[in-house]
Every structure is written in C-alpha cells, then in structure tokens.
Amino acid sequence: MAAFGALRAVDALDDRVDAQYSAYARLSGSLDGMGRRPGTEAASATSRAVQKVVDSGIAAGDSEALETRLALWIEDTSDPVAFAALEEQTAAIGEDLSRRQARADLYALGLTGALLALLALGTLLGLRRLSGRQRALARELVHHERAGADARRMSALVETSPDLVAVLDHDSTLSYVSPSASAILGILPEHLVGRRLVDLLSAHDSATVARHLVTARGGDHDVTLRLDAGEGRLQVLTGTLADRSDDPSIEGWVLTVRDVTERHDQEDRANEHTLRDPLTGLANRQLFRDRLEHATDRLAVRQEPLAVLMCDIDDFKHVNESRGHGVGDQVLAEFGTRLQAELSPADTVARMSGDEFAVLLEGRDADGAEKIARRILTRLNEPFRFEDTAVSAHASIGIAVAPDADVTGSDLLRNADVAMAWAKDRGKATFAHYEPGLHALALERLAIRGELQHAIRDNEFVLHFQPTVDLRTETITGFEALVRWQHPTRGLLAPQAFISIAEQSGLIVELGHWVLREACFAAVGLQTALHQPTMSVNVAAQQIVQADFVDWVVAALEDSGLAPRHLVLEITESVLLDDMAGAVERLAVLRDLGVHVAIDDFGTGYSSLAYLSRLPVDILKVDKTFVDNVCDGREGASVTEAIIAMSRTMQLTTVAEGVELPEQAAWLKEAACTMGQGYLWSRPVDLARAHHLMRAGVPRQRVRAEAQPRHAAPWADDSLG
C-alpha cells in the first residue's frame, strides 16, 4: 500500500503545471476567439496591467477567473498594441509551461521507475517469505501426518503386541493397560486400570517398583515382577520400567514386560540341579558357601551368633567296599535325612563331598550348636536299615562359632574342619569345638600325612612287642605286635602320633600289610623247641573290607613260614559293625585255616553282645577301662565279672588288657580270667628284648596306672588296629 501511495504522489507532481498549462491553453484559445484588435493608443497605459492579470491567472491556474478578467479588460481596452503584447506574452508563457511540463514529466518518470523497482523488490521478498511459509506449513503438515501415522502404527503395535504394556502414575496406579493383559495375566485390561501395581506384586517386588518410582529418573530400568498365579505358583514377568513423565502424550511411567514363567521354572530346575546334591537333595558346596558368605556379611548388622558344623561319616569307605556303592548311596541319603530331622527350616544342611556334610546354624551360639551335635550323634546311633540290610554308621562332628563380625565363611569352614579332625582323633563318633591351638595341630597333622607316605616307602617303621601272660603260671604265651615310627627328625613316635592320620588318609591299609608281614617273620624268630608263643596283630577296618584280605594273610604266613595257629588277628567291634557279613565270611575262612581271631577292646562297642554269638571268635580281650575298676568295690567289678563269665560260657579265651597292679592280677585270676597283658609284666619292647623275655620270663613290677597315658582312639594303646 505504501508503494501505491508513493506512485500516486509522483503522479500528482505535475498537477500544478497541468493547471497552469490548462489556464494558458484557455487563455490562448480565448484570445484567438475574440478576433478583435484593440487600438494601439492605450497599449502603453495598459500593458503592465495586462501582464499582471495574465501572470496571476496563469500562476494560479485559475483559467476561468483569468478569462473573465481578460474579457472585462478587452471590453475596456481596445488597444491593438496591448492585445498584441498580450498574445506575445501568452505565447512566451506557453513555451515556458512546455519546458516546465517536460521537466515535470521527466522527474515523475524517474521517481516512478524508482518506485516501481522498489515495489518489484518488495513484491519479490514478499513472495519468497510467502513461499517459505508455505514450505514450512507443508513440512509441518507432513510431520503431523507422519506423527499421526507413527502414533497409529505404534498404537497398533501396542494393541497387538504379545508383551504387556502399561502406563503408571507415580503412585503405581495403572492408567493404561494393553489388551495383552488378558492373555498374559488372565485379567481384562479394564479391570486393571485404576489399580495400583504394587498391590498386585510380591512384597519384595513391590518394594523394588516403589523404589524405582520414587528415586529413579531417566533411562530404562530392568525389572522382574512376580505375581500370585494361584495354587502356590508365582507368575514371573520381566522387562523394563521407563520414566516418560516429560512426554506430554504419556506423562507417566511405561512398563513393558513379558511372561517368562516357563523359562524361570526351567532355570529354577537347572539351578536346583546345579545347587543341589542329586543324591540327597541337600544343598551342595556351592550353595552352602553362598549362604555362609551372606550369613557372615549379616553379622556386622544383626550381631547374632553364627555356627558351622562339619560332619564326616566315620570309616564310610568300609561301607562302600564291603556293601557296595548302592548301599553306600542309601546310607548317604538316609544320613542327610536324619541331619535335616534334627534341624529347623531356617538352618542349612549340605553335602559338601563324599561322606562329608556341613550345617549352617544362624542365631546359635556354641551351646546351641553343641546341643544340635549331640542330637545328631544320638540319632545316628540307630542302625541304617534297607530291606534285609542293616548298616551302622557314626559321625565325627566339628563345631566352629564365629568369634566376631570380621570372620569369613572360609575361616568358619576351615575351623569346623579342623575341629572335626580333632573329634576323629578323640575316638570318632563324637564332637569337638574348634580352639585356636587346633589350627597349628591341623597343620602338623597335614605335615605328618605327607611324611607318612615317605615313611612307608623308606621303611621307617619298626615293631615293638608286648607279652601276654598266663595268669595262673605267669609265663609268656604270646606277644602283641605294636608299630612305632622311627622318624628321622622327631625320633621314635608312638601310634597316637600317626595311626589316626593313616586311617583317614587310607595309608593304614599299606601300613597294616607291612605290620602283618613283619610280625609273622618276628614270630618265627621267637619260636623255640620249648616255647611257641602266638603273635597278635591288630587289623584295621580298612584292611578287613578288602576283597584280597584273606590272600594277604595267607601270603604273609607262607612267606614267613609261620604256622596259622600261632597267628592271632585282633579286630575291634567297630570293624564288625561296619561290615558284619563280609567280616564274618573272611574271618571264617582264616579260622578254618587255623588262624585265631580275637575281639579287641570288648565292651566299648555299640552292640557287643548282639554280634558276639555270630562271630568266628576264639579270644575276648577285656578293655582296660573295665580292668581299672576291678579293685574299686563290688559295683566296679560287676561288669568285668559278667564279661569274663560270658566269655567262659562261650568257651572263649579271656585276655585282660592294661593290667598294672598285682591286686588287679589277683582279682582277675580269682575271677577265672585266662590271661593278662599290661605294664605289670612288661611294656612293649623291641625284638631283641622280646627274645630276652622269652628266655628269662617276665618280672613282677609294681607300676602305677598313671605311668601310661590314657588313650582316646582304638589304636592309641600302642596298637595297630
């Protein structure tokens, strides 16, 4: 509009010239139309007046007023000279106006061109702006169309997706739920909208979701949700939870999950196989250590006591070797069942390896752990019965209690293991608490175990012999072979220092065979024409369960030349309880060959009388614990009297062990005990001294009971077995 206004202003620039020219033209026309020629006599008088009139009329552009005044003037003036002057003057005015008109036209033309150029430029810019707006509008329309298409496509995807998609408010209220909820959850979406998600989940998962909604911002957060699927089953959903509060189309949290219940169940079954012992169904070592580490981590917070029990079945190898691995597996499974029966659901029992089990007791101190250990041992006193098979199995238990919050799971396991080894050293079928000094002892035992292998190879063992005396004549009737270790740096070691370690390591079989062979050769050397003493050899449980045990005995007899009737094999009741059928069969074969069989430490076993009548036995050795009490009054002697009477009734030879006082020997002789063995007559001596005793006989010695340390293990009384 401004440009058009400017053009109109330019067009009006020559309006004044046009008006003047119009006045001139009319004046000129009026003069031509008058046709009169005034006289000249008045010209000089009127020329200035005419000039004034013409100039004023033309200058003003008022042609009508000019004509009127000229007409009046002409009427009053007839001067031809004045008229001619007027015409001349008018012609000059016309020429001047023509020049002025030309200049005005040229000026107007320049201005018009400039304005038209500006107008064109402005129009071009306007068109470009308009074109840009149109393109922007077109792009926006395309964007909106695409966004609408994307939204429709996304909506279609969500509506048809097998995943469950939901929008949550910040308090977990569901504002949108996709149709897949019907298939996944069995609940219509409209029945879920308006409900809080946390009310549908387990307590643990509810807390997790609530924590995300309150504290998490930005990005996607992995979530696993568990819902009650009825009948005790949990439905497991996994996916992401994303904050979309800044999106105006959502303004909330988007939950996208899918049903992984079947996969989760498969993983649970796989984990169950991975973390559970397949034989017993108990936790395995991996699961136990994981729970133990978590328990020790909680010590700093909960400050509650924590204890670990390590349980090892005593001489379980004998069960496998004598009864077969099938029966052994049954024993392990039943052992685990009995352990669980003595524990609460909060306790963890695991099979760590082989016949070794562990128990995690949270909230139990040393006293509480000891009560559990006692209950376990009592429960294990009952034989394991499988159809027509009965197996006795006992365990040694080590107890370790967390001393403080800094203890680790590995520390507790190690301590419990050390305590368990100590329990085995104390005689098995018992328990022991861990003490700091036991760790050094365990290291020493480990060193001895390694040295034992070299000792057998390097022949570092020697035999000592303790005589058996006829109580009536006080003459030597035989010897018992007892092993010693001539250690290169520690000196001569008694059996207490290494026999239990040899048993646990399995080296006892090789060592026992060596003792048997050497004892047979020694017995041959002690034989004389007048005296033919027997040689007693202790047999370990691991030896008698060997399938070739009989062959070993026969080979030792044949190689040495010893008559079978001069060999006595001493076995403990625990050996018989481990493999009753196998032991009876092998001993019966040897007894038929003429070898004598003795029951050592009688009365200390678990079912002595029940098994005694079934065994091919010739000799009954009364344990030292009974002999110690024979002079303490009628009550202390009654059990020993009963054992001797029973032995006499069964026509067995009775040998009293650990006789140290003449009064004990007198009482035993009066009770009709056949033979005695102990410090009263002789300590164990080397082979040369044994030969001397055979020649000179045994002197009577008054030796107090404290002269010999009390033994804890069956073999600790200077014997091998």
XYZ file of C-alpha atoms in Angstrom:
721
model
C 0.000 0.000 0.000
C 2.876 2.378 0.769
C 4.290 1.823 -2.707
C 0.956 2.578 -4.345
C 0.630 5.746 -2.252
C 4.078 6.837 -3.384
C 3.088 6.291 -7.044
C 0.032 8.431 -6.611
C 2.156 11.192 -5.043
C 4.533 11.072 -8.048
C 1.602 11.248 -10.418
C 0.420 14.426 -8.660
C 3.773 16.186 -9.051
C 2.796 17.894 -12.391
C -0.805 18.697 -11.365
C 0.132 22.419 -10.836
C 1.926 22.570 -14.188
C -1.105 20.925 -15.775
C -3.409 23.536 -14.161
C -1.201 26.378 -15.335
C -0.975 24.872 -18.758
C -4.722 24.485 -18.808
C -5.071 28.157 -17.881
C -2.624 29.108 -20.576
C -4.424 26.997 -23.153
C -7.768 28.540 -22.348
C -6.269 31.997 -22.361
C -4.687 31.340 -25.704
C -7.947 29.956 -27.029
C -9.896 32.885 -25.693
C -7.567 35.331 -27.358
C -7.828 33.523 -30.665
C -11.609 33.507 -30.471
C -12.004 37.192 -29.829
C -10.686 38.194 -33.203
C -10.547 41.836 -32.163
C -7.618 44.017 -32.382
C -7.725 46.894 -29.975
C -6.161 50.138 -30.824
C -2.628 50.947 -30.002
C -3.280 54.256 -28.358
C -3.893 52.599 -24.993
C -1.192 49.968 -25.105
C 1.338 51.714 -23.063
C -1.195 52.551 -20.469
C -2.474 49.018 -20.028
C 0.495 46.675 -20.704
C 1.581 46.404 -17.108
C -1.985 45.789 -16.006
C -2.441 43.043 -18.628
C 0.855 41.449 -17.688
C -0.153 41.350 -14.063
C -3.506 39.840 -14.846
C -2.052 37.166 -17.107
C 0.760 36.282 -14.720
C -1.547 35.998 -11.745
C -4.071 33.931 -13.665
C -1.607 31.547 -15.143
C 0.338 31.253 -11.879
C -2.825 30.429 -10.025
C -4.063 28.114 -12.736
C -7.413 29.800 -12.483
C -8.362 29.896 -16.136
C -11.977 30.895 -15.616
C -11.138 33.859 -13.489
C -8.427 34.802 -15.984
C -10.871 34.626 -18.877
C -13.374 36.757 -17.044
C -10.906 39.384 -16.192
C -9.415 39.352 -19.680
C -12.855 39.752 -21.187
C -13.552 42.687 -18.952
C -10.238 44.145 -19.798
C -10.704 43.732 -23.505
C -14.045 45.406 -23.282
C -12.476 48.300 -21.577
C -9.401 48.349 -23.712
C -9.285 48.244 -27.458
C -5.655 48.961 -27.812
C -4.311 46.641 -30.547
C -0.796 47.061 -29.276
C -1.771 45.894 -25.858
C -3.598 42.980 -27.353
C -0.621 42.047 -29.494
C 1.597 42.293 -26.495
C -0.813 40.120 -24.651
C -0.683 37.493 -27.392
C 3.077 37.630 -27.480
C 3.281 37.377 -23.810
C 0.865 34.462 -23.786
C 2.955 32.613 -26.366
C 6.052 33.091 -24.213
C 4.165 31.756 -21.239
C 3.153 28.710 -23.277
C 6.716 27.961 -24.219
C 7.785 28.266 -20.578
C 4.994 25.995 -19.466
C 6.006 23.427 -22.099
C 9.514 23.366 -20.729
C 8.224 23.077 -17.177
C 5.886 20.305 -18.232
C 8.744 18.356 -19.820
C 10.865 18.674 -16.711
C 7.957 17.552 -14.525
C 7.309 14.559 -16.766
C 10.981 13.554 -16.682
C 11.107 13.897 -12.869
C 7.899 11.935 -12.479
C 9.197 9.260 -14.839
C 12.387 8.844 -12.732
C 10.507 8.683 -9.495
C 8.011 6.278 -10.984
C 10.791 3.952 -12.148
C 12.440 4.027 -8.786
C 9.169 3.326 -7.026
C 8.342 0.534 -9.424
C 11.770 -1.042 -8.774
C 11.224 -0.829 -5.022
C 7.752 -2.194 -5.481
C 9.101 -5.130 -7.505
C 11.788 -5.869 -4.924
C 9.292 -5.750 -2.103
C 6.947 -7.980 -4.038
C 9.761 -10.474 -4.671
C 10.714 -10.554 -0.993
C 7.136 -10.938 -0.006
C 6.692 -13.783 -2.436
C 9.796 -15.502 -1.035
C 8.526 -15.123 2.507
C 5.198 -16.446 1.422
C 6.861 -19.352 -0.338
C 8.919 -20.125 2.805
C 5.801 -20.064 4.922
C 4.106 -22.360 2.509
C 7.026 -24.801 2.554
C 7.195 -24.685 6.378
C 3.478 -25.244 6.528
C 3.840 -28.130 4.124
C 6.623 -29.668 6.216
C 4.597 -29.253 9.377
C 1.650 -30.879 7.713
C 3.855 -33.769 6.553
C 5.349 -34.066 10.060
C 1.929 -34.132 11.627
C 0.803 -36.658 9.088
C 3.856 -38.809 9.771
C 3.490 -38.371 13.533
C -0.108 -39.348 13.256
C 0.851 -42.351 11.155
C 3.576 -43.294 13.644
C 1.173 -42.874 16.516
C -1.400 -45.021 14.737
C 1.277 -47.594 13.906
C 2.630 -47.549 17.489
C -0.867 -47.846 18.851
C -1.490 -50.793 16.551
C 1.780 -52.414 17.656
C 0.961 -51.920 21.335
C -2.568 -53.194 20.840
C -1.352 -56.340 19.071
C 1.967 -56.875 20.953
C 2.302 -60.108 22.928
C 4.116 -58.081 25.611
C 2.173 -56.375 28.342
C 2.439 -52.583 28.094
C 1.119 -50.384 30.865
C 1.321 -46.730 31.874
C 1.728 -45.986 35.578
C 1.297 -42.859 37.607
C 3.922 -42.029 40.211
C 1.997 -43.951 42.866
C 1.955 -47.012 40.535
C -1.722 -46.556 39.618
C -2.339 -48.093 36.199
C -3.784 -45.551 33.774
C -3.445 -47.732 30.683
C -3.054 -51.482 30.174
C -2.646 -53.119 26.777
C -5.087 -55.812 25.637
C -2.405 -58.493 26.033
C -3.140 -58.427 29.779
C -5.996 -60.817 29.122
C -3.711 -63.442 27.624
C -0.759 -62.893 29.961
C -2.481 -62.307 33.296
C -5.928 -63.663 32.621
C -7.354 -60.297 33.680
C -9.194 -57.839 31.422
C -7.332 -54.538 30.971
C -10.302 -52.512 32.211
C -10.189 -54.475 35.466
C -6.604 -53.396 35.990
C -6.897 -49.713 35.127
C -7.199 -47.683 38.298
C -5.500 -50.312 40.479
C -2.013 -49.904 41.948
C 0.638 -52.176 40.515
C 2.384 -52.585 43.889
C -0.789 -54.151 45.282
C -0.540 -56.959 42.726
C 3.087 -57.922 43.365
C 5.010 -59.837 45.998
C 6.345 -57.792 48.913
C 9.924 -57.838 47.593
C 8.961 -56.776 44.075
C 6.542 -54.137 45.384
C 9.397 -52.519 47.270
C 11.590 -52.619 44.158
C 8.969 -50.956 41.947
C 8.199 -48.341 44.588
C 11.899 -47.516 44.893
C 12.154 -47.032 41.125
C 9.114 -44.764 41.034
C 10.437 -42.601 43.842
C 14.158 -42.400 43.155
C 14.905 -43.424 39.563
C 14.927 -40.921 36.729
C 15.796 -41.259 33.065
C 16.611 -44.354 31.053
C 15.154 -47.827 31.165
C 15.315 -49.915 34.343
C 15.250 -53.704 34.200
C 12.584 -55.205 36.439
C 11.411 -58.680 37.366
C 7.899 -58.924 38.759
C 6.265 -61.878 40.487
C 2.513 -62.218 40.793
C 0.484 -64.825 42.599
C -0.757 -67.226 39.917
C -2.751 -69.324 42.365
C -2.176 -72.871 43.658
C 1.078 -71.763 45.225
C 2.649 -70.778 41.895
C 4.257 -67.494 41.019
C 3.949 -65.886 37.597
C 7.213 -64.237 36.624
C 7.296 -61.198 34.332
C 10.457 -59.482 33.179
C 11.030 -56.292 31.189
C 11.691 -52.597 31.620
C 10.279 -49.635 33.501
C 10.925 -46.262 31.840
C 10.239 -42.724 33.040
C 8.260 -40.841 30.373
C 6.967 -38.044 32.583
C 8.345 -35.397 30.190
C 6.416 -36.798 27.231
C 3.101 -34.859 27.083
C 1.421 -37.768 25.367
C 2.272 -40.118 28.284
C 3.143 -38.161 31.451
C 3.975 -41.233 33.466
C 5.996 -44.450 33.642
C 5.838 -47.033 30.882
C 6.075 -50.668 31.948
C 6.806 -53.260 29.259
C 7.029 -56.885 30.411
C 6.618 -60.373 29.084
C 5.765 -63.676 30.721
C 8.914 -65.723 31.428
C 7.400 -68.099 33.974
C 8.187 -71.222 31.988
C 11.773 -70.162 31.351
C 12.131 -69.170 35.001
C 10.842 -72.575 36.083
C 13.322 -74.264 33.769
C 16.138 -72.134 35.184
C 14.991 -72.977 38.707
C 15.103 -76.656 37.841
C 18.530 -76.197 36.297
C 19.697 -74.212 39.331
C 18.223 -76.841 41.579
C 20.370 -79.379 39.803
C 23.365 -77.058 39.922
C 22.950 -76.017 43.552
C 21.552 -79.245 44.973
C 23.155 -82.584 45.582
C 21.300 -85.031 43.323
C 21.705 -87.977 45.702
C 20.479 -86.421 48.958
C 18.545 -83.396 47.677
C 20.526 -81.233 50.081
C 22.354 -78.044 49.217
C 25.721 -78.636 47.612
C 29.047 -76.991 48.414
C 28.410 -74.014 46.105
C 25.023 -73.167 47.611
C 26.276 -73.710 51.154
C 29.258 -71.395 50.685
C 26.993 -68.751 49.151
C 24.611 -68.871 52.116
C 27.528 -68.919 54.525
C 29.042 -65.792 52.966
C 25.696 -63.988 53.183
C 25.381 -65.062 56.817
C 28.821 -63.705 57.691
C 28.014 -60.458 55.854
C 24.957 -60.036 58.081
C 26.980 -60.458 61.265
C 28.019 -56.794 61.346
C 24.384 -55.679 61.127
C 22.497 -58.313 63.088
C 25.234 -59.156 65.600
C 23.734 -62.593 66.166
C 25.757 -65.753 66.835
C 26.669 -67.993 63.938
C 27.955 -71.562 63.984
C 29.035 -74.177 61.462
C 29.097 -77.938 61.957
C 31.227 -80.252 59.832
C 30.048 -83.872 59.916
C 32.005 -86.773 58.465
C 30.791 -90.370 58.458
C 33.380 -92.476 60.252
C 35.009 -95.138 58.094
C 32.424 -94.708 55.343
C 34.860 -96.145 52.836
C 34.355 -99.519 54.508
C 30.648 -99.387 53.742
C 31.285 -98.850 50.044
C 33.961 -101.510 49.898
C 32.085 -104.118 51.911
C 28.439 -103.458 50.987
C 28.816 -101.861 47.605
C 28.247 -98.305 46.416
C 24.489 -98.856 46.133
C 24.177 -99.394 49.877
C 26.666 -96.582 50.425
C 24.436 -94.186 48.485
C 21.448 -95.264 50.568
C 23.408 -94.566 53.738
C 24.336 -91.090 52.476
C 20.731 -90.275 51.571
C 19.428 -91.506 54.932
C 22.240 -89.678 56.734
C 21.124 -86.417 55.090
C 17.513 -87.111 56.069
C 18.468 -87.659 59.689
C 20.501 -84.473 59.740
C 17.572 -82.456 58.448
C 15.259 -84.038 61.014
C 17.338 -82.519 63.831
C 17.407 -79.016 62.320
C 14.937 -76.194 61.886
C 13.803 -74.964 58.435
C 15.984 -71.874 58.916
C 19.135 -73.997 59.153
C 21.049 -75.110 56.069
C 22.450 -78.609 55.707
C 24.612 -79.505 52.724
C 26.522 -82.417 51.362
C 29.962 -80.978 50.756
C 31.644 -84.005 49.169
C 31.638 -87.763 49.513
C 30.600 -88.556 53.081
C 31.182 -85.017 54.384
C 28.252 -82.825 55.388
C 28.033 -79.263 56.716
C 25.389 -77.468 58.759
C 24.881 -73.689 58.942
C 23.281 -72.548 62.199
C 22.320 -68.873 62.266
C 21.417 -67.469 65.666
C 23.084 -70.381 67.514
C 26.000 -69.957 69.893
C 28.449 -72.651 70.992
C 25.992 -74.188 73.467
C 23.201 -74.264 70.909
C 25.494 -75.826 68.313
C 26.632 -78.456 70.815
C 23.024 -79.434 71.566
C 22.435 -79.929 67.847
C 25.604 -82.029 67.571
C 24.526 -84.233 70.484
C 21.088 -84.774 68.930
C 22.688 -85.731 65.613
C 25.005 -88.250 67.246
C 22.131 -89.777 69.187
C 20.050 -90.076 66.028
C 22.941 -91.797 64.245
C 23.198 -94.492 66.924
C 20.267 -96.210 65.251
C 21.417 -98.621 62.505
C 20.522 -97.781 58.910
C 18.110 -100.436 57.670
C 17.434 -101.069 53.991
C 15.196 -104.072 53.360
C 17.211 -107.003 54.783
C 20.390 -104.974 55.264
C 21.424 -103.174 58.454
C 24.394 -100.816 58.449
C 25.818 -98.950 61.405
C 27.278 -95.549 60.618
C 28.536 -92.925 63.002
C 29.965 -89.494 62.522
C 32.583 -87.167 63.884
C 31.429 -83.551 64.198
C 33.466 -80.379 64.353
C 31.916 -77.187 65.752
C 33.117 -73.688 64.860
C 31.462 -70.496 66.119
C 32.042 -67.081 64.559
C 34.318 -65.219 67.003
C 33.424 -61.769 65.669
C 31.965 -59.892 62.694
C 35.296 -59.975 60.834
C 35.255 -63.733 60.332
C 34.839 -65.063 56.796
C 32.927 -68.080 55.602
C 36.182 -69.754 54.590
C 37.519 -69.238 58.118
C 34.486 -70.916 59.670
C 34.630 -73.876 57.298
C 38.322 -74.361 57.949
C 37.850 -74.127 61.710
C 34.970 -76.601 61.679
C 37.020 -78.987 59.547
C 39.940 -78.771 61.961
C 37.599 -79.453 64.884
C 36.139 -82.445 63.043
C 39.607 -83.923 62.556
C 40.217 -83.442 66.268
C 36.966 -85.274 67.038
C 38.153 -88.226 64.960
C 41.420 -88.241 66.880
C 39.464 -88.389 70.124
C 37.909 -91.699 69.117
C 35.318 -90.856 66.468
C 31.549 -90.854 66.949
C 31.893 -87.661 68.968
C 32.170 -83.894 68.542
C 34.821 -81.294 69.238
C 34.823 -77.495 69.444
C 37.373 -75.518 67.489
C 40.106 -73.914 69.534
C 42.829 -71.620 68.158
C 45.537 -74.110 69.051
C 43.891 -76.762 66.899
C 44.892 -74.936 63.738
C 48.568 -75.467 64.457
C 47.757 -79.088 65.257
C 45.952 -79.449 61.944
C 48.978 -78.113 60.096
C 51.153 -80.582 61.954
C 48.820 -83.428 61.034
C 48.934 -82.344 57.417
C 52.719 -82.444 57.531
C 52.652 -85.889 59.149
C 50.323 -87.170 56.475
C 52.781 -86.153 53.779
C 55.672 -87.690 55.710
C 53.799 -90.950 56.221
C 53.921 -91.735 52.530
C 57.683 -91.375 52.529
C 57.993 -93.349 55.774
C 56.263 -96.403 54.297
C 58.363 -96.190 51.160
C 61.606 -95.669 53.110
C 60.825 -98.414 55.688
C 60.958 -96.086 58.701
C 58.633 -98.220 60.864
C 59.641 -100.747 63.487
C 57.732 -103.227 65.630
C 57.684 -103.494 69.403
C 56.203 -106.442 71.218
C 54.203 -106.650 74.454
C 53.880 -110.065 76.076
C 50.657 -111.820 77.036
C 50.924 -113.748 80.323
C 49.067 -116.782 81.666
C 47.555 -115.534 84.942
C 47.945 -118.915 86.629
C 51.567 -119.617 85.737
C 52.734 -116.062 84.856
C 54.513 -117.432 81.803
C 54.519 -115.742 78.406
C 52.052 -117.302 75.980
C 52.336 -114.785 73.187
C 53.164 -111.267 72.061
C 51.209 -108.433 70.532
C 52.958 -106.587 67.681
C 52.779 -102.831 68.046
C 54.059 -100.427 65.407
C 56.382 -97.471 66.021
C 57.623 -94.816 63.620
C 61.346 -94.161 63.699
C 61.025 -90.593 62.423
C 64.284 -89.150 61.044
C 63.898 -85.840 62.922
C 61.240 -86.390 65.603
C 62.585 -89.605 66.993
C 60.570 -92.694 67.899
C 56.836 -91.910 67.594
C 54.094 -93.860 69.354
C 50.952 -94.864 67.410
C 48.958 -91.960 68.873
C 51.001 -89.595 66.700
C 50.177 -91.129 63.340
C 47.688 -94.028 63.340
C 44.530 -91.882 63.109
C 46.115 -89.885 60.283
C 46.968 -93.108 58.488
C 43.365 -94.243 58.870
C 41.929 -91.017 57.487
C 44.347 -90.939 54.564
C 43.875 -94.610 53.630
C 47.573 -95.326 54.185
C 46.591 -97.660 57.016
C 45.986 -100.489 54.526
C 49.550 -100.438 53.220
C 50.936 -99.925 56.716
C 48.774 -102.765 58.099
C 50.025 -105.177 55.476
C 53.609 -104.284 56.390
C 52.925 -104.867 60.104
C 51.274 -108.227 59.387
C 54.181 -109.476 57.302
C 56.893 -108.239 59.691
C 55.051 -109.651 62.706
C 54.857 -113.079 61.087
C 58.592 -113.085 60.429
C 59.251 -111.908 64.017
C 57.020 -114.659 65.414
C 59.010 -117.308 63.560
C 62.186 -115.936 65.123
C 60.686 -116.213 68.625
C 59.743 -119.856 68.204
C 61.823 -122.370 70.159
C 61.503 -126.030 70.818
C 60.153 -125.318 74.288
C 58.217 -122.160 73.656
C 55.999 -121.367 70.686
C 54.284 -118.048 71.509
C 51.483 -116.670 69.425
C 51.760 -113.358 67.620
C 48.793 -110.979 67.779
C 48.378 -108.414 65.027
C 45.800 -105.653 65.012
C 43.754 -105.452 61.821
C 42.347 -102.123 60.722
C 38.822 -101.783 59.460
C 40.071 -100.666 56.033
C 42.065 -103.906 55.760
C 39.370 -106.429 56.522
C 36.952 -104.970 53.968
C 39.484 -105.516 51.193
C 38.464 -108.348 48.895
C 42.006 -109.736 48.939
C 42.456 -109.564 52.713
C 42.498 -113.339 53.126
C 45.087 -113.615 50.368
C 47.318 -111.113 52.161
C 47.190 -113.110 55.395
C 47.870 -116.394 53.655
C 50.787 -114.870 51.744
C 52.328 -113.494 54.970
C 52.063 -116.908 56.608
C 53.545 -118.754 53.663
C 56.385 -116.277 53.098
C 57.407 -116.286 56.757
C 56.771 -119.963 57.417
C 54.616 -119.210 60.473
C 52.019 -121.813 61.306
C 48.478 -120.358 61.158
C 47.746 -121.500 64.749
C 50.447 -119.123 66.005
C 48.796 -116.047 64.444
C 46.082 -114.086 66.223
C 44.199 -111.375 64.331
C 42.739 -108.737 66.634
C 39.755 -106.772 65.362
C 37.616 -104.120 67.058
C 33.845 -104.211 67.310
C 33.572 -101.177 65.063
C 35.057 -103.223 62.219
C 32.339 -105.806 62.627
C 29.583 -103.233 62.777
C 30.746 -101.683 59.518
C 30.681 -104.955 57.566
C 29.253 -107.769 59.599
C 28.584 -110.187 56.750
C 31.885 -109.583 54.963
C 33.914 -109.735 58.152
C 32.289 -112.998 59.257
C 32.923 -114.587 55.876
C 36.605 -113.639 55.693
C 37.344 -114.435 59.319
C 35.619 -117.781 58.980
C 37.909 -118.680 56.086
C 41.000 -117.755 58.095
C 39.756 -119.549 61.193
C 39.269 -122.694 59.176
C 42.945 -122.375 58.234
C 43.853 -122.360 61.930
C 44.276 -118.610 62.479
C 42.865 -117.396 65.807
C 40.554 -114.386 65.963
C 40.330 -112.006 68.933
C 37.853 -109.231 69.693
C 39.880 -106.279 70.946
C 38.610 -103.642 73.400
C 35.466 -105.663 74.077
C 32.658 -103.729 75.745
C 33.443 -100.364 74.173
C 31.422 -101.003 71.007
C 27.756 -100.310 70.314
C 26.184 -103.767 70.195
C 28.760 -106.131 71.618
C 26.527 -108.949 72.879
C 24.260 -108.848 69.850
C 27.097 -109.629 67.463
C 29.390 -111.773 69.550
C 27.455 -115.019 69.115
C 27.573 -114.693 65.339
C 31.327 -114.251 65.052
C 34.042 -116.860 64.464
C 35.953 -115.714 67.560
C 38.413 -117.529 69.835
C 39.636 -114.811 72.189
C 37.897 -111.986 74.033
C 40.093 -109.089 75.203
C 38.586 -107.106 78.087
C 39.234 -103.410 77.676
C 41.460 -101.598 80.166
C 38.607 -99.339 81.304
C 36.945 -102.354 82.944
C 40.169 -103.702 84.413
C 40.862 -100.350 86.099
C 37.718 -100.731 88.217
C 38.023 -104.302 89.444
C 39.545 -103.265 92.769
C 37.158 -100.341 93.388
C 34.437 -102.391 95.067
C 31.703 -104.755 94.058
C 29.940 -102.292 91.735
C 33.084 -101.502 89.751
C 33.931 -105.167 89.296
C 30.467 -106.435 88.395
C 30.664 -105.592 84.676
C 34.095 -107.220 84.360
C 32.796 -110.330 86.169
C 29.881 -110.523 83.725
C 32.171 -110.261 80.697
C 34.502 -112.974 81.997
C 31.560 -115.225 82.833
C 30.040 -114.730 79.403
C 33.372 -115.482 77.737
C 33.761 -118.665 79.776
C 30.228 -119.720 78.866
C 31.010 -119.251 75.162
C 34.246 -121.194 75.637
C 36.409 -118.233 74.689
C 39.840 -117.391 75.998
C 39.721 -114.159 78.020
C 42.598 -111.680 77.997
C 42.548 -108.706 80.372
C 44.240 -105.620 78.911
C 46.047 -102.891 80.815
C 46.868 -104.800 83.980
C 49.157 -102.578 86.065
C 48.775 -103.687 89.686
C 49.311 -107.035 91.437
C 45.890 -106.615 93.041
C 44.274 -106.431 89.627
C 46.094 -109.558 88.513
C 44.988 -111.375 91.678
C 41.363 -110.368 91.229
C 41.371 -111.420 87.549
C 42.891 -114.777 88.443
C 40.234 -115.295 91.102
C 37.527 -114.387 88.533
C 38.838 -117.134 86.235
C 40.239 -114.767 83.626
C 42.656 -116.762 81.472
C 45.422 -114.300 80.568
C 46.595 -110.792 81.190
C 48.576 -108.117 79.398
C 49.963 -104.890 80.764
C 52.727 -102.888 82.397
C 52.663 -105.134 85.439
C 54.764 -107.579 83.438
C 56.263 -105.534 80.609
C 55.974 -102.519 78.446
C 56.214 -103.019 74.663
C 59.857 -103.867 73.848
C 61.932 -104.311 70.716
C 62.536 -107.718 69.179
C 65.839 -108.283 70.980
C 64.257 -107.604 74.359
C 61.342 -109.872 73.436
C 63.824 -112.711 72.882
C 65.302 -111.992 76.322
C 61.846 -112.118 77.926
C 61.202 -115.459 76.307
C 64.357 -116.827 77.897
C 64.171 -115.115 81.292
C 60.483 -114.743 81.783
C 58.603 -111.662 82.947
C 59.417 -109.988 86.282
C 56.664 -108.740 88.548
C 56.612 -104.881 88.579
C 54.515 -102.525 90.649
C 53.584 -99.881 88.046
C 51.043 -97.173 88.753
C 48.220 -96.502 86.302
C 49.450 -93.006 85.503
C 52.619 -94.413 84.001
C 50.805 -94.956 80.670
C 48.875 -92.017 79.132
C 45.210 -92.769 78.664
C 44.396 -93.392 75.017
C 41.447 -91.897 73.134
C 41.445 -93.863 69.895
C 41.128 -97.671 69.492
C 44.718 -97.867 68.320
C 46.209 -95.461 70.817
C 47.145 -98.192 73.311
C 50.374 -98.825 71.426
C 48.481 -100.975 68.931
C 47.664 -101.034 65.264
C 44.010 -101.534 64.504
